[in-house]
Amino acid sequence: MIIAFLYCIIILGGVLMIDLSTPDTLLYDSAVLSSYIRKNTKESFGYIFFDNIDYITKLYNDNRMRDVTYKNILDTILCGSVYLGFDTYECPDCGFETTIPHTCKSRFCSKCAAKSAKQRSISISAMTFSCKHRHIVFTVAQELRDYFIRDRSLLDLLFIASRNTISALANDAKFRKNKRL
């Protein structure tokens, strides 16, 4: 069992106090989640999980969910909040302080996964050559190969569908690089 330290936030008289010494046996306490308030109303996996946390906790307590799944759900809910930790920066000149909360860095979180996918695409595009020609290989899934072996005319439809897919992607404005200076 992993021992995680939960940042229990207690509001006393408008003062925010953080107790870092509250250990939890496995994950976050559901009582803390019930007092946690989301910042905005945008729909995402984190908000869906948050709205159904009682049902998810019941599934976990009935051993119908793995520990790692439950941890990812809780991390997704608490992503970008001080419950996962934070860094505080202070300006040496004026003394202005800012607190930056940690993110969950999970590929299941819609916010962190989008950031990770963008970083991955930038690193892959940096490794590719800048050229006008690209070679793309379309393959048939193992489960569908019997159909194509029995009826070879389906291959023509496959090539037409592949061509139409590439044409649609190439002609769609959001997939084209901006050529303005």
Short mmCIF file of C-alpha atoms in Angstrom, two decimals:
data_model
loop_
_atom_site.label_atom_id
_atom_site.label_comp_id
_atom_site.label_asym_id
_atom_site.label_seq_id
_atom_site.Cartn_x
_atom_site.Cartn_y
_atom_site.Cartn_z
CA MET A 1 0.00 0.00 0.00
CA ILE A 2 1.26 3.40 -0.93
CA ILE A 3 1.27 5.99 1.80
CA ALA A 4 0.19 9.32 0.42
CA PHE A 5 0.16 12.52 2.37
CA LEU A 6 -3.01 14.46 2.02
CA TYR A 7 -3.03 18.20 2.18
CA CYS A 8 -5.98 18.80 4.48
CA ILE A 9 -7.13 22.34 4.17
CA ILE A 10 -8.93 23.75 7.14
CA ILE A 11 -10.51 27.17 6.95
CA LEU A 12 -10.63 28.80 10.37
CA GLY A 13 -11.92 32.34 10.56
CA GLY A 14 -11.03 33.07 6.93
CA VAL A 15 -7.42 31.96 7.42
CA LEU A 16 -6.22 29.14 5.22
CA MET A 17 -4.22 26.57 7.17
CA ILE A 18 -2.52 23.55 5.62
CA ASP A 19 -1.76 20.45 7.64
CA LEU A 20 0.93 18.40 5.89
CA SER A 21 1.17 15.81 8.62
CA THR A 22 -2.11 13.99 7.95
CA PRO A 23 -1.20 10.59 6.53
CA ASP A 24 -3.72 8.54 4.60
CA THR A 25 -3.41 4.76 4.28
CA LEU A 26 -3.92 4.64 0.53
CA LEU A 27 -5.34 7.71 -1.10
CA TYR A 28 -7.31 10.83 -0.42
CA ASP A 29 -10.07 10.98 2.15
CA SER A 30 -13.57 11.10 0.67
CA ALA A 31 -14.52 13.69 3.32
CA VAL A 32 -11.99 16.07 1.81
CA LEU A 33 -13.40 15.43 -1.66
CA SER A 34 -16.90 16.23 -0.46
CA SER A 35 -15.72 19.65 0.77
CA TYR A 36 -13.72 20.37 -2.39
CA ILE A 37 -15.31 22.91 -4.76
CA ARG A 38 -14.48 22.93 -8.48
CA LYS A 39 -13.43 26.27 -9.96
CA ASN A 40 -15.45 26.43 -13.19
CA THR A 41 -18.36 24.54 -14.67
CA LYS A 42 -16.70 23.20 -17.82
CA GLU A 43 -17.59 19.57 -18.51
CA SER A 44 -14.63 17.19 -18.46
CA PHE A 45 -13.73 13.82 -17.02
CA GLY A 46 -12.69 15.49 -13.77
CA TYR A 47 -16.12 17.07 -13.36
CA ILE A 48 -17.93 13.86 -14.31
CA PHE A 49 -15.85 11.93 -11.79
CA PHE A 50 -16.45 14.61 -9.16
CA ASP A 51 -20.22 14.49 -9.68
CA ASN A 52 -20.18 10.69 -9.24
CA ILE A 53 -17.55 10.36 -6.49
CA ASP A 54 -19.94 8.60 -4.09
CA TYR A 55 -20.70 5.87 -6.63
CA ILE A 56 -17.00 5.55 -7.57
CA THR A 57 -16.01 5.26 -3.89
CA LYS A 58 -18.69 2.60 -3.37
CA LEU A 59 -17.29 0.61 -6.32
CA TYR A 60 -13.79 0.92 -4.88
CA ASN A 61 -14.88 -0.10 -1.37
CA ASP A 62 -16.68 -3.15 -2.81
CA ASN A 63 -13.38 -4.19 -4.49
CA ARG A 64 -14.87 -3.71 -7.94
CA MET A 65 -12.18 -1.21 -8.95
CA ARG A 66 -8.41 -1.50 -8.94
CA ASP A 67 -6.29 0.75 -6.72
CA VAL A 68 -4.54 2.36 -9.69
CA THR A 69 -7.87 3.21 -11.35
CA TYR A 70 -9.21 4.80 -8.18
CA LYS A 71 -5.98 6.77 -7.73
CA ASN A 72 -6.16 8.08 -11.32
CA ILE A 73 -9.78 9.14 -10.83
CA LEU A 74 -8.95 11.01 -7.62
CA ASP A 75 -5.88 12.61 -9.19
CA THR A 76 -8.00 13.75 -12.15
CA ILE A 77 -10.54 15.32 -9.80
CA LEU A 78 -7.87 17.13 -7.78
CA CYS A 79 -5.68 18.12 -10.76
CA GLY A 80 -4.53 21.72 -10.51
CA SER A 81 -5.56 22.12 -6.87
CA VAL A 82 -3.41 22.56 -3.79
CA TYR A 83 -4.43 19.07 -2.61
CA LEU A 84 -1.72 17.62 -4.90
CA GLY A 85 0.86 20.06 -3.59
CA PHE A 86 1.99 23.48 -4.72
CA ASP A 87 4.98 25.75 -5.21
CA THR A 88 5.05 29.28 -3.82
CA TYR A 89 7.10 31.98 -5.50
CA GLU A 90 7.87 35.38 -4.03
CA CYS A 91 9.21 38.44 -5.81
CA PRO A 92 12.41 39.57 -4.03
CA ASP A 93 11.73 43.23 -4.87
CA CYS A 94 8.06 43.82 -4.03
CA GLY A 95 7.30 40.71 -1.96
CA PHE A 96 4.37 39.62 -4.17
CA GLU A 97 3.61 35.93 -3.63
CA THR A 98 2.00 33.53 -6.06
CA THR A 99 1.05 29.92 -5.52
CA ILE A 100 1.15 27.44 -8.38
CA PRO A 101 -0.66 24.15 -7.71
CA HIS A 102 0.71 20.84 -8.99
CA THR A 103 -1.07 18.87 -11.69
CA CYS A 104 -1.69 15.12 -11.70
CA LYS A 105 0.42 14.47 -14.86
CA SER A 106 -1.84 11.53 -15.73
CA ARG A 107 -2.66 10.58 -19.30
CA PHE A 108 -6.25 10.01 -18.16
CA CYS A 109 -6.71 13.64 -17.17
CA SER A 110 -8.05 15.70 -20.06
CA LYS A 111 -5.91 18.74 -19.16
CA CYS A 112 -2.63 16.90 -18.56
CA ALA A 113 -3.11 14.50 -21.48
CA ALA A 114 -3.64 17.40 -23.91
CA LYS A 115 -0.45 19.06 -22.70
CA SER A 116 1.47 15.79 -22.99
CA ALA A 117 0.11 15.12 -26.50
CA LYS A 118 1.09 18.62 -27.62
CA GLN A 119 4.62 18.22 -26.24
CA ARG A 120 4.92 14.79 -27.90
CA SER A 121 3.76 16.14 -31.28
CA ILE A 122 6.26 19.01 -31.07
CA SER A 123 9.12 16.61 -30.32
CA ILE A 124 8.08 14.25 -33.14
CA SER A 125 7.71 17.09 -35.66
CA ALA A 126 11.19 18.30 -34.67
CA MET A 127 12.57 14.87 -35.64
CA THR A 128 10.84 14.69 -39.04
CA PHE A 129 12.16 16.20 -42.24
CA SER A 130 10.57 19.32 -43.62
CA CYS A 131 9.43 18.06 -47.02
CA LYS A 132 6.42 18.11 -49.34
CA HIS A 133 6.10 14.33 -49.58
CA ARG A 134 5.08 11.98 -46.81
CA HIS A 135 4.75 8.22 -47.03
CA ILE A 136 1.78 6.80 -45.15
CA VAL A 137 1.07 3.09 -44.74
CA PHE A 138 -2.49 1.93 -44.19
CA THR A 139 -2.91 -1.54 -42.75
CA VAL A 140 -5.89 -3.79 -42.29
CA ALA A 141 -6.63 -4.96 -38.76
CA GLN A 142 -5.99 -8.65 -38.09
CA GLU A 143 -9.68 -9.26 -37.39
CA LEU A 144 -10.73 -7.87 -40.80
CA ARG A 145 -8.14 -9.56 -43.01
CA ASP A 146 -10.33 -12.63 -43.67
CA TYR A 147 -12.98 -10.40 -45.28
CA PHE A 148 -10.43 -8.82 -47.61
CA ILE A 149 -8.96 -12.22 -48.52
CA ARG A 150 -12.41 -13.56 -49.45
CA ASP A 151 -13.51 -10.46 -51.38
CA ARG A 152 -10.61 -8.61 -53.04
CA SER A 153 -12.93 -5.90 -54.38
CA LEU A 154 -13.13 -4.52 -50.83
CA LEU A 155 -9.51 -3.39 -51.21
CA ASP A 156 -10.60 -0.80 -53.79
CA LEU A 157 -13.06 0.60 -51.26
CA LEU A 158 -10.31 0.64 -48.65
CA PHE A 159 -8.01 2.69 -50.89
CA ILE A 160 -10.84 5.10 -51.74
CA ALA A 161 -11.65 5.54 -48.04
CA SER A 162 -7.95 6.08 -47.25
CA ARG A 163 -7.60 8.68 -50.01
CA ASN A 164 -10.74 10.50 -48.86
CA THR A 165 -9.52 10.53 -45.26
CA ILE A 166 -6.13 12.00 -46.17
CA SER A 167 -7.75 14.55 -48.51
CA ALA A 168 -10.19 15.64 -45.82
CA LEU A 169 -7.38 16.05 -43.29
CA ALA A 170 -5.14 17.91 -45.76
CA ASN A 171 -7.91 20.27 -46.85
CA ASP A 172 -9.25 20.95 -43.38
CA ALA A 173 -8.00 24.35 -42.19
CA LYS A 174 -7.19 23.19 -38.67
CA PHE A 175 -4.78 20.53 -40.02
CA ARG A 176 -2.94 22.89 -42.38
CA LYS A 177 0.01 24.89 -41.21
CA ASN A 178 -0.52 28.62 -41.14
CA LYS A 179 1.36 30.02 -44.14
CA ARG A 180 0.88 33.69 -43.27
CA LEU A 181 3.99 35.68 -42.50
#
